[in-house]
Amino acid sequence: MTLSPKPSTTLPDTGIYERRESAVRTYSRSLPRQFNRAEHVWIHDDNGGRYLDFLSGCSSLNYGHNHPILKQALLDYIAADGITHGLDMHTDAKARFLEAFEELILQPRGLDYRVMFTGPTGTNAVEAAIKLARKVTGREMVVAFTNGFHGMTLGALACTGNTGKRGGAGVPLSHVAHEPYDGYFDGDVDTVQVLDQRLSDPSSGLDAPAAILLETVQGEGGLNAASPEWLRAISEVARKHGALLIVDDIQAGCGRTGSFFSFEGMGFTPDIVTLAKSISGYGLPLALTLFRPELDVWSPGEHNGTFRGNNHAFVTAAAALRHFWANQDFEADIARRGGLLEARLDRIAARHGLTTRGRGMMRGIDVGSGAAASAITQACFDKGLIIETSGAHDEIVKVLAPLVIDDELLSAGLDILEGAVRAELGSTLEIAA
Amino acid sequence: MTLSPKPSTTLPDTGIYERRESAVRTYSRSLPRQFNRAEHVWIHDDNGGRYLDFLSGCSSLNYGHNHPILKQALLDYIAADGITHGLDMHTDAKARFLEAFEELILQPRGLDYRVMFTGPTGTNAVEAAIKLARKVTGREMVVAFTNGFHGMTLGALACTGNTGKRGGAGVPLSHVAHEPYDGYFDGDVDTVQVLDQRLSDPSSGLDAPAAILLETVQGEGGLNAASPEWLRAISEVARKHGALLIVDDIQAGCGRTGSFFSFEGMGFTPDIVTLAKSISGYGLPLALTLFRPELDVWSPGEHNGTFRGNNHAFVTAAAALRHFWANQDFEADIARRGGLLEARLDRIAARHGLTTRGRGMMRGIDVGSGAAASAITQACFDKGLIIETSGAHDEIVKVLAPLVIDDELLSAGLDILEGAVRAELGSTLEIAA
Amino acid sequence: MTLSPKPSTTLPDTGIYERRESAVRTYSRSLPRQFNRAEHVWIHDDNGGRYLDFLSGCSSLNYGHNHPILKQALLDYIAADGITHGLDMHTDAKARFLEAFEELILQPRGLDYRVMFTGPTGTNAVEAAIKLARKVTGREMVVAFTNGFHGMTLGALACTGNTGKRGGAGVPLSHVAHEPYDGYFDGDVDTVQVLDQRLSDPSSGLDAPAAILLETVQGEGGLNAASPEWLRAISEVARKHGALLIVDDIQAGCGRTGSFFSFEGMGFTPDIVTLAKSISGYGLPLALTLFRPELDVWSPGEHNGTFRGNNHAFVTAAAALRHFWANQDFEADIARRGGLLEARLDRIAARHGLTTRGRGMMRGIDVGSGAAASAITQACFDKGLIIETSGAHDEIVKVLAPLVIDDELLSAGLDILEGAVRAELGSTLEIAA
Amino acid sequence: MTLSPKPSTTLPDTGIYERRESAVRTYSRSLPRQFNRAEHVWIHDDNGGRYLDFLSGCSSLNYGHNHPILKQALLDYIAADGITHGLDMHTDAKARFLEAFEELILQPRGLDYRVMFTGPTGTNAVEAAIKLARKVTGREMVVAFTNGFHGMTLGALACTGNTGKRGGAGVPLSHVAHEPYDGYFDGDVDTVQVLDQRLSDPSSGLDAPAAILLETVQGEGGLNAASPEWLRAISEVARKHGALLIVDDIQAGCGRTGSFFSFEGMGFTPDIVTLAKSISGYGLPLALTLFRPELDVWSPGEHNGTFRGNNHAFVTAAAALRHFWANQDFEADIARRGGLLEARLDRIAARHGLTTRGRGMMRGIDVGSGAAASAITQACFDKGLIIETSGAHDEIVKVLAPLVIDDELLSAGLDILEGAVRAELGSTLEIAA
């Protein structure tokens, strides 16, 4: 683990993309290389460049790239002609996944969820969750939160706060009210009380909701981490008003915040949970919607999808659960490493009069503007560190390093980040001082 | 290829599914086995059963299960630690896919489409298509058709005709008008004229549409195949009224109807095309939205998704294109085989006074009721043939055999089907006769 | 009754309108006079002009302007300080109206409707009707028809077919499907069958409707008169599919088509009926929604409105009912006069190869284009006849003479119309001949 | 003016209502008499009862019932066969109204509004206002406020906060966000800042609004009076974010709060204003939408309505403007009388530990619960005082006395109210003390 980043300076030939790929592509603009190989925390380009990955597929690669144990399980499965595409038929791979999920995730946590295999995208899991909540309650409105991000299909997009994303809908986004998230008004306003008052008031104009949908840490919305007290209180508001509580754990789940689910140990249990991103463990498409058994009122096939039985993902997901979640070592690792990350980011932030955000291994620094953040991430990339931004104005530089990163490499990456922050913001503060 | 089906009679232990999987599962109910292995046209269960697959993952496995060439390409890629999850970064695997798609699919057909990698589900590709059409035209209404099926997320579901699926939305489905498909009124009504009149009439109540969205053969809606004349006329209606024509080729594309795109050779070119299901060739999740370059008005990231860079699928997709679409042999094969299928189905139908539906290797028999169809497919399964139904009342027994099936096995499967139809319907007709 | 029209040629000073009235005004553009007095079939302008009124306030003045008996009743009521504004309190005037309506309208026709006094506009009555249908059925979709016109507020506007009106909404108009009206496809298509098939088909994309909403003669949409057979069949389709049948009788009711309700004697009874326009008899704002008693599930005040107790209108409405509807003489008059109108219009139409539309005293001629119709109505106005157009393209010249017009004046007005048609269309036909 | 109320104890025969009027009626339940005559502040029943009217048609009778000057103008107009129903034609009566409105209302206040005559209901004026705002801005969302009340048709109802009213829609109410009104969170939260932050934040989920719609005093929502500072700040928020400011002055306008418009002298000018209720002065249906000339982008007839030319109302409206608004005496009267009202209500409230609400002659007492308020208004009615409630829980006893009431009768009515409050709440407090 003494490797250091080695960015390449040669730009690849991108003719095929210019000719054929839609202008909607985005990361290829800020990371202008053609990548061809990856392992652990490293991603390699065509010209021999090597990059330390602090993006991790937006938290889809919590166990790093191509983890050898998962890789071997997948190679074996493919070699043996295991079922690849199974619609929603029973398959060995699915059974193995469900057994591992039951044994290692649900039972130890005292959770009794049913598992719904939706189409293998997070947005599909969210659509299924809100459909189910509407069906169960007979209500239509969903309460989501400022800065929430839940996906790009029409139902999930209506729950998403970002104006740019919403504008892509081309039709008005309905049946969702966005309420202020924890800390939205700089702590001056009790946002639980605000929501409770509006739901209690028969003249507030806020219709009785089918569900309250939230992320415990808002991944795209700026790494805002709700406090346990706020989350617990919102869960009580949901129960009080007959709404189901949906935790969208697509980005914050699968260990990112320190525990498998981001809401563990907080004294409440969501009615519905969505998972995607790192659930397959290998970056393969997989998405789940979990819910209390009493809520399982679906008719067969009422929500379906061609790729809901992506068995390759079941295989790697089961392998990941057995490797990382059979005991508490991994959680202890994340806790310790998250502590290191926190300490380093706090120090960097303090030096520049900035603030940090987030929880566990899902943290960032608010550098004040999207322009500054962009300059910093660009400078990092030039040093071989892949790191991206988040927030309403893209003003948060976010660290989503693989959870399996060793401390030395985490430090090495943070050194690069620290240097880039200093280069961008240093002079400003010195003038101010 | 002298193998014959060998169904197993032992039912598997389904405890884990009963305990943990949502009641939304459906195929596992009509195909009550646990499958563990598949190759070519065969799918195997835990108890040594062997089934001939006339479902093909709802047309997601046009090249059969685990095709050896695609499999080897995938194994090699994984073994070499190729990029698995790439967001929308440039990767070798994506470039190879785009090059093959340009060289083998687009250029020979004189098509100049941009490729958008949406979230890897068909419904996501449809959502992207209608978003784009709305953005380009500044209009909100989409015209879809009776019996159309386009997906389960809110935007695509609004375009889907099926009442049961629609009912799952829990909110009213808006901004879409369903107009009668070709032949909807038994040929008595010119449905092109009906649509044109309504769009031409400033008092019809049908708002000017952003897009007209259709399948050339309605896969879920009953294998209704529109005539080339109808499709061409609808394409003219779209142009006349300033609407974009979207062909949803998710089920009918990738060779299912005989050519790569289902609309080839018909004298019109859609503005937007969606592909999914068999585009990866191996059953891996992948979905594309194609459109004319002038329509590529997306802002970067305006529609995104975590798994839009499923590189495993790029690898198998490129391999499939190079293996099957480098010359016209495969198309010739499908044409011949589709002819065999048509002849056999027509004969079966004629014997029982039934009608057939469909085109190419996407055909079925209308057996008059969902109950009859269910009895027939159940009887087939008991003989080792996996076959499913389609249509508003599930009254169509549909044959979606792998396109690569050899004639002998196709015949063997159709023999089973013929027997099952006779067993179910024979006596009725004899009474009638 | 030997008076003839005497149009004035002096244009009024319209400064105050230019300065202060919104550009939304419309009739003042085609009828550029300032009117100050009216009686019977005559309307007078500031400069001594006298106009024969074949517009009748768009059928709001079926009994002519300022009918002396109604006028005296109103003068007496006002002089005696009768209640003017009564919210929905019980008042003598309301009781007298309800008694007359029960005794003279409902009971003789065997109708057992409850009367809801909505806000005094037709659009409000329609909004109440569809709200109630949605509440009773728990469904959201309403089926309306091509060329239907039901009002300008958002709920009613969604039911209106006219593109120009719809475009004013500024938001998409939802929860309504427009189906083809009787004869929409020139008789080639059985539009009842079309609707029934779509509602019977679980895959048509047409959700189960709360209501089917129609006009028996489409006043604004071109004087299309549905046949009794079609209306009866649609009423059966509604019952079959659990939808309420709403007849919007705002323009066609109150005697316009020959009977009090436009649907009398056709063998079906609507579940809900809306009335407005001529129900007050004097042109005063009043609107009613009638429904079967079993449908009266409103909570008190669930739909309200400040002016729902317009007692002046109750007074004139009761007087009108007692004067015109106490026996069948008036209906006989309308029938005879409608026959005269029909014969004259048919003759005019025949001479120019045109067609006529409508029923009773609600008839018009299709002159082929809005331009021709506009030229004709303008020419009529120049001769002292106020007459307007209707239809998707404003191509129908419509005669909405007061029902009380004597035959001589009706003929005099039709003479003017005939001359104007000949002046506009005559040469064209002669060239053709 | 030494008359005192003389309630009758005989209940009228209500058979006709039971048989024929919809259950939606409401005031007739709390005021169970049949009324037949009214003048000034008095309303009389069939049995000789005489009631002091502190409801004034929900502020539609600001000048009292059947004011003699307006009455005579109307009688003269009717006697002379003035135009009754004029669609939107130019009529003398309309010109007289517009001239008076321009001369006495707009010019003295430096306002340059265009006048749109909508259908004669407040809800129609609101629908026109939001349509226009959407058309002008090309945006779809409207920001309305908690406890706002704007009408019952679908577009206006979406802007209304009351759950019971909203529930009547039967479809989800869309394209409107309800934000907290001034003081909504007991003053702990700066609701201007809350709104501004959400509109400034590109990730708040609140789409850019076409309009911000508010009442300066919420008539139905509990007599909440916004402060001038709040209103001015909201007007700046609207301008900052490109939204039009709509003041719904239907209940608070026409002198109710002390000036003709409720927003006078506050340092801002709304872009659009709605008026109805007392604008005719006589309780006749009339509604206006006013807007800056630059906003007058309507196409002719784009929003229309049969009764938009209710000329009787123009006559009384013009007479009312000339009688009451030609100088400032009336405003001075209201100011003084509103002061008396305020002092009396404050005293009553103080004695019982209650709070008061409102502004000008639009004030009430919060008696803590709907049950208490209902008991109090019932007790008042038994003494001959008609008074009603308001607020989310109907917990505000509201005084909407005619503005023309003399001080003695105002005091007499308030004496009755005071007694009723004491009877209902007195013992409770004594126990508490």
Short mmCIF file of N, CA, C and O in Angstrom, two decimals, chain C residues 29 41 50-51 104 189 197 200 211 229 237 250 312 316 368 384 389 405 433:
data_model
loop_
_atom_site.label_atom_id
_atom_site.label_comp_id
_atom_site.label_asym_id
_atom_site.label_seq_id
_atom_site.Cartn_x
_atom_site.Cartn_y
_atom_site.Cartn_z
N ARG C 29 -65.93 43.75 -29.60
CA ARG C 29 -65.14 43.96 -30.80
C ARG C 29 -65.98 43.72 -32.06
O ARG C 29 -65.86 44.45 -33.04
N VAL C 41 -87.06 41.26 -28.02
CA VAL C 41 -86.00 40.79 -28.91
C VAL C 41 -85.09 41.94 -29.36
O VAL C 41 -84.23 41.74 -30.22
N ARG C 50 -81.24 50.27 -33.23
CA ARG C 50 -82.10 49.20 -32.70
C ARG C 50 -81.71 47.91 -33.41
O ARG C 50 -81.67 47.87 -34.66
N TYR C 51 -81.43 46.87 -32.62
CA TYR C 51 -80.89 45.63 -33.17
C TYR C 51 -81.78 44.46 -32.78
O TYR C 51 -82.22 44.37 -31.64
N LEU C 104 -93.58 22.53 -11.19
CA LEU C 104 -93.77 22.72 -12.64
C LEU C 104 -92.74 21.99 -13.49
O LEU C 104 -93.00 21.69 -14.65
N VAL C 189 -67.83 5.90 -37.93
CA VAL C 189 -67.40 5.18 -36.74
C VAL C 189 -68.51 5.22 -35.71
O VAL C 189 -69.11 6.26 -35.48
N GLN C 197 -65.85 0.01 -25.92
CA GLN C 197 -64.71 -0.90 -26.05
C GLN C 197 -63.55 -0.43 -25.18
O GLN C 197 -62.92 -1.24 -24.49
N SER C 200 -64.29 -1.06 -21.59
CA SER C 200 -64.37 -2.49 -21.27
C SER C 200 -63.00 -3.15 -21.27
O SER C 200 -62.83 -4.22 -20.70
N ALA C 211 -67.41 9.94 -14.14
CA ALA C 211 -68.57 10.48 -14.83
C ALA C 211 -68.33 10.55 -16.32
O ALA C 211 -67.19 10.61 -16.78
N GLU C 229 -80.70 8.12 -29.84
CA GLU C 229 -80.15 6.76 -29.73
C GLU C 229 -78.75 6.81 -29.14
O GLU C 229 -78.40 6.00 -28.29
N VAL C 237 -73.83 2.98 -21.42
CA VAL C 237 -72.39 2.78 -21.23
C VAL C 237 -71.97 3.30 -19.86
O VAL C 237 -71.21 2.65 -19.13
N ILE C 250 -76.60 23.64 -19.62
CA ILE C 250 -76.49 25.08 -19.36
C ILE C 250 -76.96 25.89 -20.56
O ILE C 250 -77.70 26.85 -20.41
N HIS C 312 -82.50 37.86 -6.18
CA HIS C 312 -83.14 38.50 -7.33
C HIS C 312 -83.38 37.47 -8.44
O HIS C 312 -84.43 37.47 -9.08
N THR C 316 -86.97 36.15 -10.32
CA THR C 316 -87.31 36.13 -11.75
C THR C 316 -87.41 34.69 -12.26
O THR C 316 -88.22 34.39 -13.13
N GLY C 368 -68.62 26.82 -43.75
CA GLY C 368 -67.37 26.32 -44.33
C GLY C 368 -66.09 26.86 -43.74
O GLY C 368 -65.06 26.20 -43.75
N GLY C 384 -78.42 45.42 -38.78
CA GLY C 384 -79.16 45.50 -37.53
C GLY C 384 -79.50 44.17 -36.90
O GLY C 384 -80.32 44.09 -35.99
N THR C 389 -71.15 33.28 -34.06
CA THR C 389 -70.69 32.02 -34.63
C THR C 389 -70.38 31.02 -33.52
O THR C 389 -70.36 31.33 -32.34
N ILE C 405 -89.72 34.99 -29.58
CA ILE C 405 -89.81 35.84 -30.77
C ILE C 405 -91.06 35.47 -31.59
O ILE C 405 -91.42 34.29 -31.69
N ALA C 433 -70.75 26.50 -60.37
CA ALA C 433 -71.79 25.90 -61.21
C ALA C 433 -71.53 26.16 -62.69
O ALA C 433 -70.45 26.56 -63.09
#
